[in-house]
Structures are given as structure tokens and as C-alpha cells.
Tab-separated table of C-alpha atoms in Angstrom:
chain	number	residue	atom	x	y	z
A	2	UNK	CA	0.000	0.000	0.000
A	3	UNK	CA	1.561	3.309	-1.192
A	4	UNK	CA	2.402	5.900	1.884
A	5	UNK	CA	0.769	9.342	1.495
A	6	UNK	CA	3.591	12.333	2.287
A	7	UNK	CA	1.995	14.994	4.752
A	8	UNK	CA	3.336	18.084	4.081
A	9	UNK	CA	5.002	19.743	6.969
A	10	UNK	CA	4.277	23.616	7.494
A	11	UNK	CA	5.258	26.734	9.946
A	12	UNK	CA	6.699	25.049	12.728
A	13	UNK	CA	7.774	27.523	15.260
A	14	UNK	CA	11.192	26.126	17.632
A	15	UNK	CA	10.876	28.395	20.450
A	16	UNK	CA	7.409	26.241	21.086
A	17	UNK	CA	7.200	22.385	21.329
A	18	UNK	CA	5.388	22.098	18.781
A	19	UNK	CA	7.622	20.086	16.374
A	20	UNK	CA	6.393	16.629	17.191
A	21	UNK	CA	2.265	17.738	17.771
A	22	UNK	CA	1.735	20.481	15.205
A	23	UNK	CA	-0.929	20.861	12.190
A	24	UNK	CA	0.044	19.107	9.164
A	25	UNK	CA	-2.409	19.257	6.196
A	26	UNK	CA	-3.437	16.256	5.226
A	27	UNK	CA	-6.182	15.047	2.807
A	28	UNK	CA	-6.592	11.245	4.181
A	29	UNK	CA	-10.709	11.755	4.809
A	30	UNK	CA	-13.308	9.097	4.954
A	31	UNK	CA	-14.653	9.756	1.502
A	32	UNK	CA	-11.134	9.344	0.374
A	33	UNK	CA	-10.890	6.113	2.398
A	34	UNK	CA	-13.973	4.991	0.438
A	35	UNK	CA	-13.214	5.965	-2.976
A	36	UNK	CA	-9.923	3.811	-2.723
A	37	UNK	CA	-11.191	0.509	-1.510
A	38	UNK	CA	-14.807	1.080	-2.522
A	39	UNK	CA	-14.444	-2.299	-3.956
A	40	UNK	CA	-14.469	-3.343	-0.459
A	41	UNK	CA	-16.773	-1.216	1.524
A	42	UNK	CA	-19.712	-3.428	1.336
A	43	UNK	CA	-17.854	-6.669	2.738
A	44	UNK	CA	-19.108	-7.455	5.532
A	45	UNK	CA	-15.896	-9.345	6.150
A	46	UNK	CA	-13.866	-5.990	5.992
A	47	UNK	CA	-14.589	-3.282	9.191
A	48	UNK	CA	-12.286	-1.062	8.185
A	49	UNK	CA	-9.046	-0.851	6.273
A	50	UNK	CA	-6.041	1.499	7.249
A	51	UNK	CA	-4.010	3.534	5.382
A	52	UNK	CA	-0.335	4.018	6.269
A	53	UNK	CA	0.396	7.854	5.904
A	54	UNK	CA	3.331	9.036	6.984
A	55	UNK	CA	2.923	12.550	9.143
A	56	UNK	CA	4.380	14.866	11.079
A	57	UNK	CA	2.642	16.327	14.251
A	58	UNK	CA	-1.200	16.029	13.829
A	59	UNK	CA	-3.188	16.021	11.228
A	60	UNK	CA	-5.569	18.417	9.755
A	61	UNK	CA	-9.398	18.400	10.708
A	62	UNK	CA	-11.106	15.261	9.606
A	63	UNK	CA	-13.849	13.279	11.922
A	64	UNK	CA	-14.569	13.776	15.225
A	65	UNK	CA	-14.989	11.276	17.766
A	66	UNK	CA	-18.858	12.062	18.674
A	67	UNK	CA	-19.994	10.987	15.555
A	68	UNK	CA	-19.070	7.517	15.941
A	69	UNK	CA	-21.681	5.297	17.490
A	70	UNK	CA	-20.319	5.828	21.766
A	71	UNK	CA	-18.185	2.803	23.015
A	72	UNK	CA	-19.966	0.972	26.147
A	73	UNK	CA	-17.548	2.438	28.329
A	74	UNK	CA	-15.927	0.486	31.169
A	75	UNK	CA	-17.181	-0.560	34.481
A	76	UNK	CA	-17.314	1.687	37.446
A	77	UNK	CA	-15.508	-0.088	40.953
A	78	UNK	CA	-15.111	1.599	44.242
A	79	UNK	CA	-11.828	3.593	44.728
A	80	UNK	CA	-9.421	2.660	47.867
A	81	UNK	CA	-6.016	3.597	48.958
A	82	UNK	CA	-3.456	2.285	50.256
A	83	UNK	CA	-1.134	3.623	53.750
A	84	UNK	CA	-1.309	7.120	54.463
A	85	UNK	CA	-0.203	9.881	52.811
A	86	UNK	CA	2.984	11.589	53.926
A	87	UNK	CA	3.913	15.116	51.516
A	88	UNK	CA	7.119	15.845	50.412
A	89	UNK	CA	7.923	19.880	49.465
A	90	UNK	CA	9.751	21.048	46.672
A	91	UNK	CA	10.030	24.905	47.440
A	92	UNK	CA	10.766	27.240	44.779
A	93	UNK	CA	9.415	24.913	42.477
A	94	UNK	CA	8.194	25.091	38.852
A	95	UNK	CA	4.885	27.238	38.445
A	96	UNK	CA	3.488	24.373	36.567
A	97	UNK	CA	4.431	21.924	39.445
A	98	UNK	CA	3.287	24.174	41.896
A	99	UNK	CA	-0.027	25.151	40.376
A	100	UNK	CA	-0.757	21.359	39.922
A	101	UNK	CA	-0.571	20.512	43.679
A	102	UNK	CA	-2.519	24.183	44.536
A	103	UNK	CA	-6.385	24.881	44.070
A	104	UNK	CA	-5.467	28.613	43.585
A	105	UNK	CA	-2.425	30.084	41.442
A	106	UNK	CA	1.057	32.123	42.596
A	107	UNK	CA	1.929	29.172	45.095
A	108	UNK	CA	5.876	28.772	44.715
A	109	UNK	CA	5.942	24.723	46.025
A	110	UNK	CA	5.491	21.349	45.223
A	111	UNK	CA	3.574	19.334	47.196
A	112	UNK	CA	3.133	15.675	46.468
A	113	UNK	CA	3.270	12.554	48.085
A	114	UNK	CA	6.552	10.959	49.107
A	115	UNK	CA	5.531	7.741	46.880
A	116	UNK	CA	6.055	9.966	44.311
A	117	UNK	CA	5.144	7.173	41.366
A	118	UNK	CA	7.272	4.522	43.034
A	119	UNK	CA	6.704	1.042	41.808
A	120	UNK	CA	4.827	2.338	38.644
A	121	UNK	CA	6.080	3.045	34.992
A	122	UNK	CA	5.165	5.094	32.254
A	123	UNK	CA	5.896	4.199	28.616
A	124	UNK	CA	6.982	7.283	26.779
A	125	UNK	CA	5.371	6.935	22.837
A	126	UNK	CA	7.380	9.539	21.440
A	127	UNK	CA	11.124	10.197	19.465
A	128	UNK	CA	12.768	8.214	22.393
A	129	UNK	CA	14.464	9.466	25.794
A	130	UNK	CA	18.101	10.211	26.814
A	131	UNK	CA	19.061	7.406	28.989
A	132	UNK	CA	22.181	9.118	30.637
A	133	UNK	CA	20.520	12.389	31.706
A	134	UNK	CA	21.614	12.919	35.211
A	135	UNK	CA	18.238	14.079	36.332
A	136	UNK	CA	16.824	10.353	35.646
A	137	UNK	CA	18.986	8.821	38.261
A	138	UNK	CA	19.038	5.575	36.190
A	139	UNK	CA	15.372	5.118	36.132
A	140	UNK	CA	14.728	5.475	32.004
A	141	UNK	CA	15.462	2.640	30.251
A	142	UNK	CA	14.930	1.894	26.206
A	143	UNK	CA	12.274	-0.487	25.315
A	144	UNK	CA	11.518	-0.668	21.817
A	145	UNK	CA	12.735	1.796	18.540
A	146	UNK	CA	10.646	1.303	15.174
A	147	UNK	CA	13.327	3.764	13.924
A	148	UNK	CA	16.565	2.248	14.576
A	149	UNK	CA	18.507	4.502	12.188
A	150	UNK	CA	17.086	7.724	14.209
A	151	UNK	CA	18.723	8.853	16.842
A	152	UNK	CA	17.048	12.278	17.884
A	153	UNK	CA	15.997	12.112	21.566
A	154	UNK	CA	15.168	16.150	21.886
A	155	UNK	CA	10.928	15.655	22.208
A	156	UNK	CA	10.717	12.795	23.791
A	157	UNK	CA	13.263	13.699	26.558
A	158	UNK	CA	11.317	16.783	27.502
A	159	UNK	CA	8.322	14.865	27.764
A	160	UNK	CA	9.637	12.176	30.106
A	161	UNK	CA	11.465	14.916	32.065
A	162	UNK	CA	8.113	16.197	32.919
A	163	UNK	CA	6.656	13.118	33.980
A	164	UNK	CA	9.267	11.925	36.069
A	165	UNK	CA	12.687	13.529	36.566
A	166	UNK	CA	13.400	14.882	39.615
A	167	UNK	CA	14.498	17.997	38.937
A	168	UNK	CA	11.367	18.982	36.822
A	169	UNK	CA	9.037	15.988	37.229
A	170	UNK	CA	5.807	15.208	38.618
A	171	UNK	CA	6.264	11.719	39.654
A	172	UNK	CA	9.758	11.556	40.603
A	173	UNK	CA	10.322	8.049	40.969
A	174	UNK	CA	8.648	6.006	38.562
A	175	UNK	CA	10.625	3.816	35.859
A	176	UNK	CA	10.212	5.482	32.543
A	177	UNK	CA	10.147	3.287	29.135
A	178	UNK	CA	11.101	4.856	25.981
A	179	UNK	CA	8.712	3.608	22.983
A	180	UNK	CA	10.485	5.653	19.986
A	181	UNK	CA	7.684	5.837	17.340
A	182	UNK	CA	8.661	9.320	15.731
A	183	UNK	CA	12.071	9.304	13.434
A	184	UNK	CA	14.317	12.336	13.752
A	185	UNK	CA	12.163	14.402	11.905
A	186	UNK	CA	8.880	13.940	14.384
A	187	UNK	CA	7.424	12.001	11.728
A	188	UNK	CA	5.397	8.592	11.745
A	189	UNK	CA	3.013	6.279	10.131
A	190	UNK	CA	0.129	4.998	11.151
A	191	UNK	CA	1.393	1.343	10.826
A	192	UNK	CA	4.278	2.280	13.315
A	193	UNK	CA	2.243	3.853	15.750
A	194	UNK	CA	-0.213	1.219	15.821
A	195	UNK	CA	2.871	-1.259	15.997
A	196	UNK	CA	3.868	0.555	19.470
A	197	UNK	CA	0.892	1.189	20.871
A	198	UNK	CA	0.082	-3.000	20.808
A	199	UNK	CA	3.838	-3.635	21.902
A	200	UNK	CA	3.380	-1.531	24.893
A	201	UNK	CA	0.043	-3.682	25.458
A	202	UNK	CA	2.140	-6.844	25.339
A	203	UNK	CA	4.851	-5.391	26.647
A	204	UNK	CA	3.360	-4.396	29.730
A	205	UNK	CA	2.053	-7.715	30.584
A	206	UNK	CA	5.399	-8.805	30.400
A	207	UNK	CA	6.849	-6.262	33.052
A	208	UNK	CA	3.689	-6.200	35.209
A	209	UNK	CA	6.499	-8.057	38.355
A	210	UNK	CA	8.528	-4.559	37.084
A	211	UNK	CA	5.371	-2.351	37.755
A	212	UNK	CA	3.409	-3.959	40.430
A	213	UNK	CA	1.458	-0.351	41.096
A	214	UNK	CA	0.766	-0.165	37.607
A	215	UNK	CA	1.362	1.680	34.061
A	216	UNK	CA	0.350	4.529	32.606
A	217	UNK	CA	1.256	5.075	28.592
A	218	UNK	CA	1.500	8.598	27.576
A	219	UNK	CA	1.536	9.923	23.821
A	220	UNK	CA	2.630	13.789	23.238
A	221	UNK	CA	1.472	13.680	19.756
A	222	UNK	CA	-1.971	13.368	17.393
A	223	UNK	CA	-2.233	12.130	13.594
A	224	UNK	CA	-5.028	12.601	11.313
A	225	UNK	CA	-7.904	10.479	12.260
A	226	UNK	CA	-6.964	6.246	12.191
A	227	UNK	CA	-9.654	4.336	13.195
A	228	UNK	CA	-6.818	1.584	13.580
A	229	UNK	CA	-4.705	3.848	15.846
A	230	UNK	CA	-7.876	4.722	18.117
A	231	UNK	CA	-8.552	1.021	18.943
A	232	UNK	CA	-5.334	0.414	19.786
A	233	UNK	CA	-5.105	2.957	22.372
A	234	UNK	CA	-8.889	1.951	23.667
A	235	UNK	CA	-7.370	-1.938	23.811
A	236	UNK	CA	-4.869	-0.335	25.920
A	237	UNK	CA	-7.489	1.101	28.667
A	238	UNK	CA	-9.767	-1.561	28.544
A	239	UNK	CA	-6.658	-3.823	29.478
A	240	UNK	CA	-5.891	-1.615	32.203
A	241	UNK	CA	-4.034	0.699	31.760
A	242	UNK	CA	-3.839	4.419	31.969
A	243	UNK	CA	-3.734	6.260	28.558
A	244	UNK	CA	-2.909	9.844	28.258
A	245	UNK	CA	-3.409	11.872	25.004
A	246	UNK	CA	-2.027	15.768	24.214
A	247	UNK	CA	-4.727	17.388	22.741
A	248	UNK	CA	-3.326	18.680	19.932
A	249	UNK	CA	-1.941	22.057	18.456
A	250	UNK	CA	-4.547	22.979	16.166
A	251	UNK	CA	-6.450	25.742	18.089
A	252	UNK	CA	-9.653	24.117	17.377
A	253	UNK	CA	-11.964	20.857	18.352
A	254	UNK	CA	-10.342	17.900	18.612
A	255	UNK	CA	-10.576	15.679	15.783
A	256	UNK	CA	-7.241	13.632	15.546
A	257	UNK	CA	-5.918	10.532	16.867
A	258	UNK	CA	-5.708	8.853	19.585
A	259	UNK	CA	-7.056	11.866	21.509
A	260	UNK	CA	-10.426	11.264	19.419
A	261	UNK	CA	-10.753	7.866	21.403
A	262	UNK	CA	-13.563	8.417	23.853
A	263	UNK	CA	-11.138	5.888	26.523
A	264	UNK	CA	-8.040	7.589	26.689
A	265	UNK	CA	-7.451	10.813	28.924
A	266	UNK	CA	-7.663	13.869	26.197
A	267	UNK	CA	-5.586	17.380	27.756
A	268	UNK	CA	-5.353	20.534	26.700
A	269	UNK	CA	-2.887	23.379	27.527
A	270	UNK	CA	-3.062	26.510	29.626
A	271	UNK	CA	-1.079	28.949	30.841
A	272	UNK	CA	0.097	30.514	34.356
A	273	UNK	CA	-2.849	32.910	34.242
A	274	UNK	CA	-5.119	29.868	33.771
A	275	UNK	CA	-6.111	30.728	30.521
A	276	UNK	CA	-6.502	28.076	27.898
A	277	UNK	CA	-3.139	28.340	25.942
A	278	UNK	CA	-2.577	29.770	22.413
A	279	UNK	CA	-3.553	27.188	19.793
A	280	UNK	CA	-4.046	24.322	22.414
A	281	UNK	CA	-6.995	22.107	20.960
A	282	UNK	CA	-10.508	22.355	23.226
A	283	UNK	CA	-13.823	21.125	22.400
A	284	UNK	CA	-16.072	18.216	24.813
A	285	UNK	CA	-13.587	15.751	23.866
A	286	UNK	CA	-10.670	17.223	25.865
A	287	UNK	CA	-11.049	15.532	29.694
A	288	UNK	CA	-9.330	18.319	31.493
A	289	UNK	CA	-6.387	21.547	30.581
A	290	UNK	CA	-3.003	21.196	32.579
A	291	UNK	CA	-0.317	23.338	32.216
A	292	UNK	CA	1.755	23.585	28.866
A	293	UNK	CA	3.022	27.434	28.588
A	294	UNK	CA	6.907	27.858	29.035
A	295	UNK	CA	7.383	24.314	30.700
A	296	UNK	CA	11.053	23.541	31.464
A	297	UNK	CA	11.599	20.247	31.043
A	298	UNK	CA	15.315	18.019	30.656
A	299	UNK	CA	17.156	18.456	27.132
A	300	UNK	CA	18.856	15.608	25.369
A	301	UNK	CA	22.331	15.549	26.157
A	302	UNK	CA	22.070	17.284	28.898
A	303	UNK	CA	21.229	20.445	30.703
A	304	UNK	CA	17.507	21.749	30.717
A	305	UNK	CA	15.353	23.418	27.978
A	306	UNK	CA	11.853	25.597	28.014
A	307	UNK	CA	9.294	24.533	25.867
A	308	UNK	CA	5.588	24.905	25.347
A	309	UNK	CA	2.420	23.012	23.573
A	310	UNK	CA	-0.539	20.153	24.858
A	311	UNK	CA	3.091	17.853	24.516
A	312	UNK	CA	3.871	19.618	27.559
A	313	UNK	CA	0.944	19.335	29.246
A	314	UNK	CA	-0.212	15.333	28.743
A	315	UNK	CA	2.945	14.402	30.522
A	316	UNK	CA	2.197	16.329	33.816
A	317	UNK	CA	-1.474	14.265	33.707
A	318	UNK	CA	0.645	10.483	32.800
A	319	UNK	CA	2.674	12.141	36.281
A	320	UNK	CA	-0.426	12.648	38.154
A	321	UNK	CA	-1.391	9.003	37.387
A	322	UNK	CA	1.777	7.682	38.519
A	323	UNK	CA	1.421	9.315	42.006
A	324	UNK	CA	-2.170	8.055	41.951
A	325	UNK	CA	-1.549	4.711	41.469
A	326	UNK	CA	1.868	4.780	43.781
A	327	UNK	CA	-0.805	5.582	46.688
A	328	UNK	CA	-3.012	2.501	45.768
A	329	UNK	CA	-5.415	4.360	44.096
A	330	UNK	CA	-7.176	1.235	42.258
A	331	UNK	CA	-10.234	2.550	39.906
A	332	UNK	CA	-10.913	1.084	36.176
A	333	UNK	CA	-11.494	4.936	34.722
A	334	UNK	CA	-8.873	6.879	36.109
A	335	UNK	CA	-8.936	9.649	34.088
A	336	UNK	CA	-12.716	9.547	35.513
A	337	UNK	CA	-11.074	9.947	38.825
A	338	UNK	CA	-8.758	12.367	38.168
A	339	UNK	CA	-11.171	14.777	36.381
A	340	UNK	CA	-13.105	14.395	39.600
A	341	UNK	CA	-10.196	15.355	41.742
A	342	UNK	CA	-9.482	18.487	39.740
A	343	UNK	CA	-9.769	22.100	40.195
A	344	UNK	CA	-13.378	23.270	38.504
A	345	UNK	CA	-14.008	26.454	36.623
A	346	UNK	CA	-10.468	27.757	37.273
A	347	UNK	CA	-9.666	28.300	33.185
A	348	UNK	CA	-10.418	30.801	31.552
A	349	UNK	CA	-12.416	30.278	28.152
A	350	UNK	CA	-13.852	33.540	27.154
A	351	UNK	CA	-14.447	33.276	23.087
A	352	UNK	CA	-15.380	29.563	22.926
A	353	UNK	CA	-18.655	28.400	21.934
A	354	UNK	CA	-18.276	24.983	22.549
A	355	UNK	CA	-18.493	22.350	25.454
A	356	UNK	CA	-15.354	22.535	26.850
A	357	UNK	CA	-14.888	20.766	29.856
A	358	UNK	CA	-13.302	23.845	32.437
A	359	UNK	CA	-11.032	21.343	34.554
A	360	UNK	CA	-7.667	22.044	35.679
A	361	UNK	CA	-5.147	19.422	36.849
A	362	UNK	CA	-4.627	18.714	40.369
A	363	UNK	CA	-2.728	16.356	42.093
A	364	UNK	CA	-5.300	15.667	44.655
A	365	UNK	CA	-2.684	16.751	48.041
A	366	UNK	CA	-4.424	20.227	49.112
């Protein structure tokens, strides 16, 4: 099957929005149809993938909501596990503080000393620098469906938010590096559906290496792949805890896998609480945490701002970690964590739309 080039366009470095921003592409349904239309009334066939290569996330195609609604998973009673004990990080981060305060301008950290311990979170992105100091030996490579790439700079600053312990939310959890994006931040669908069902094996594999659980995060959207989307649902409906950026588009979501109803859909905002520029929104977003000016660990070393929903997925994956660290055990945790978080604290004068106005919170004050 021939691959489709997207086109790559405006991508702006001082923002991280290399590996998540709009690429036009023209893969549609009709499209879809007129290809195999020899095919679209077998029975035998439900639906047949293309393998586009992209960059970032695709342009505008079909939204989520007008697909017949999954039967959603089963409800069971939260409990924990011990008691909570805080750990402080002062002069902290404004993201990390804001995340563990209900109100902005707080200047600490506060989290629980678990701090992800005994969980791990697989890192779907251009793969992780293994040596950074501020991982203290706790990122480890898992899988590379580009062995010939070796850029690390996205994926690095994603899994520095999520767990380093300079600039991470869950400070101690083991992170796994599943490199899907070649050194250009580009994919295909095939490969991205190849690592989201090697995590699901995968982690059934490690399960003795994560006995608190895993939590899969994946700082980047493509143009809508049914194929992708249940992949990622397979992933929470086995379990574990899926967590989508948004997207860069500055308008409803409609790429994958944050158009899967299962997975945990975030937008960005910004230290005033307002939703960020060109974050995604709409009522398939699940909450906003924060993405503006995020510093983060570099590849190779050393420490690098950056901004985008790639920024702010990883801080929810972080918030999962902790979660599940405390023995937090509930089927739909985004469900839980969207309960947890701070209501009507975002700002979203000039949209129409149903936009969920949640902001991240760790659940510690």
C-alpha cells in the first residue's frame, strides 16, 4: 500500500510544537472509500487502514462524537493504600506548583513521598536520553521502530516532565522509551499502531517490574486512524492508563488517539489559567493542565523551556503515577482524576463549545 507524504508547514522552535503540530493532510473518509470502494460493502472488511506518513497532527477530519459511543468500562469503588505523607519542593516550577494548589502564585510542590514509586510510564514519542543525570538511572529503552534515528530532543522533555526529579511530577517512577517518531517527528500509522500493541504486550510482560501499575502517555496526534484509536482503547480496557495531548490545532479535537472516547484527552493553559494559544478544546478534551513555558530536561544534557498540549499530557501520565503509587485502584482513572481536579479555574472567554473547564490537580491540598 503506497504511503501518502503529509506536508510539513510553519513550525515555530521556540514552542514544542515540532512533534504535535498541524500538518495538512487530505486522508478523509470519503477518500478512504473511494480507494477501496471495492471493499466497503464486505461485511468481512470493518475497516481498512491507510499508512500515511505525518508529522505532528493532522488536519481536521472526523470527530470522535460521531461515531456510534463505546460501552464504556465498568465503574468499581476507589481505595487507597497507607497514608499519605507530603514531600515539598520549594521554589518549584509554576506548573508543578499550580498542579498541587487549588489557587495560582503558590511557589511549592507538594506531592506525596511515593512519588510514582513502583509504577512506569511508557513514553510513545522520538525516544528518551538514557544518561541524563536528572533520571537517576530510572529510564530505560524499550523498543525503537526507527533504529537509524537517533534524535531524543521531544521525547526527553516529555519524560522529564513526567518523572525527573528535577522537573518531574512523579519523581520516581521507571520510565520506558517507545520511539515511534524518526528524527524528523514524523510517523506512520502502521508504526504507531505497531507501538501502541507492543506496549500492550509489553506491559504484561513487566507487570512483576510495575506492580502499582502503568500509565502510557503519547505527546502527539495524527489525522484520524480508526486503527490507531482502537489500539489505544485496547490499551485502557486492558488496564491501563492512557494519556493523550490534545493537539496544536487551536480548534476541536478531531485527531488521533485523543479522538478515542477511553483515553485521557488534555489541553494546555497557561500561568494565568487561561486556555493556551492554539491548544486544541472542544467536549472531547477531559481536562487543561499546564503547557506554557514548561522547562523540562534536554537531550544531552542540561535543561530546555518549551511549550504546547506535549507539555501538558505528561504532567497528567505524572499525576497518574502518584495516583496509582498511593493505591489508588479505579478502572477509569482519568474519571477519577477529572473528579479530583480544580473546577471552573480556566479561563475560556471566546469559545462556543463544550469545553470541559477542569484544571489538573494532584489531589494533596
Amino acid at each position: 500500500m503506497d504511503s501518502e507524504m503529509a506536508h510539513p508547514r510553519g513550525l515555530t522552535p521556540e514552542h514544542e510544537v515540532t512533534r504535535d503540530q498541524t500538518i495538512p493532510c487530505e486522508t478523509t473518509r470519503k477518500r478512504v472509500y473511494q480507494r477501496f470502494k471495492h471493499k466497503k460493502d464486505d461485511s468481512n472488511v470493518k475497516f481498512v487502514p491507510i499508512n500515511v506518513e505525518f508529522n505532528g497532527s493532522g488536519s481536521k477530519t472526523i470527530n470522535k462524537r460521531a461515531r456510534p459511543p463505546p460501552k464504556g468500562l465498568p465503574r468499581r469503588p476507589i481505595s487507597t493504600t497507607g497514608s499519605r505523607k507530603k514531600q515539598v519542593q520549594r521554589n518549584a516550577p509554576w506548573n508543578l506548583a499550580r498542579i498541587s494548589h487549588r489557587r495560582r502564585h503558590s511557589t511549592a510542590y507538594i506531592y506525596d513521598e511515593r512519588a510514582g514509586d513502583g509504577t512506569c510510564v511508557y513514553v510513545l514519542d522520538s525516544g528518551i536520553d538514557l544518561d541524563h543525570r536528572d533520571f537517576e538511572g530510572r529510564a530505560s529503552h524499550s523498543v525503537s521502530f526507527w533504529p537509524d534515528s537517533t534524535s531524543q530532543s521531544h521525547g526527553t522533555r516529555v519524560a522529564g516532565i513526567i518523572g525527573s526529579i528535577k522537573y518531574g511530577v512523579a519523581k520516581k517512577t521507571k520510565l520506558l522509551s517507545v520511539q515511534v517518531l524518526n528524527d524528523q517527528g514524523a510517523t506512520t500509522t502502521s508504526k504507531l499502531t505497531a507501538g501502541l500493541e507492543y506496549v500492550l504486550n509489553n506491559a504484561q510482560y513487566r507487570s512483576k517490574y510495575c506492580p502499582k501499575g502503568t500509565v502510557v502517555n503519547i505527546s502527539l496526534t495524527i489525522p484520524y486512524s480508526l486503527a490507531v484509536d482502537l489500539a489505544a482503547r485496547k490499551l485502557v480496557t486492558r488496564g491501563y492508563f492512557v494519556v493523550v495531548a490534545a493537539g496544536n490545532d487551536g480548534d476541536e479535537v478531531s485527531e488521533s488517539p485523543a479522538t478515542e472516547r477511553l483515553v485521557c484527552t488534555v489541553g494546555s493553559s497557561t500561568r494565568l489559567d487561561k486556555i493556551a494559544w492554539g491548544s486544541n478544546h472542544g467536549l472531547d478534551i477531559n481536562l487543561f493542565a499546564p503547557g506554557q513555558s514548561i522547562m523540562s530536561t534536554r537531550a544531552g544534557g542540561g535543561y530546555q523551556q518549551a511549550s504546547g498540549t506535549s507539555m501538558a499530557a505528561p504532567h497528567v501520565a505524572g499525576v497518574g503515577a502518584t495516583l496509582l503509587a498511593q493505591g489508588i485502584r479505579v478502572v477509569d482513572l482519568c474519571n477519577y482524576i477529572t473528579s479530583i481536579a480544580v473546577k471552573n479555574a480556566i479561563d475560556l472567554r471566546g469559545l462556543e463549545d463544550e469545553t470541559p473547564n477542569l484544571l489538573l490537580s494532584n489531589g494533596f491540598t
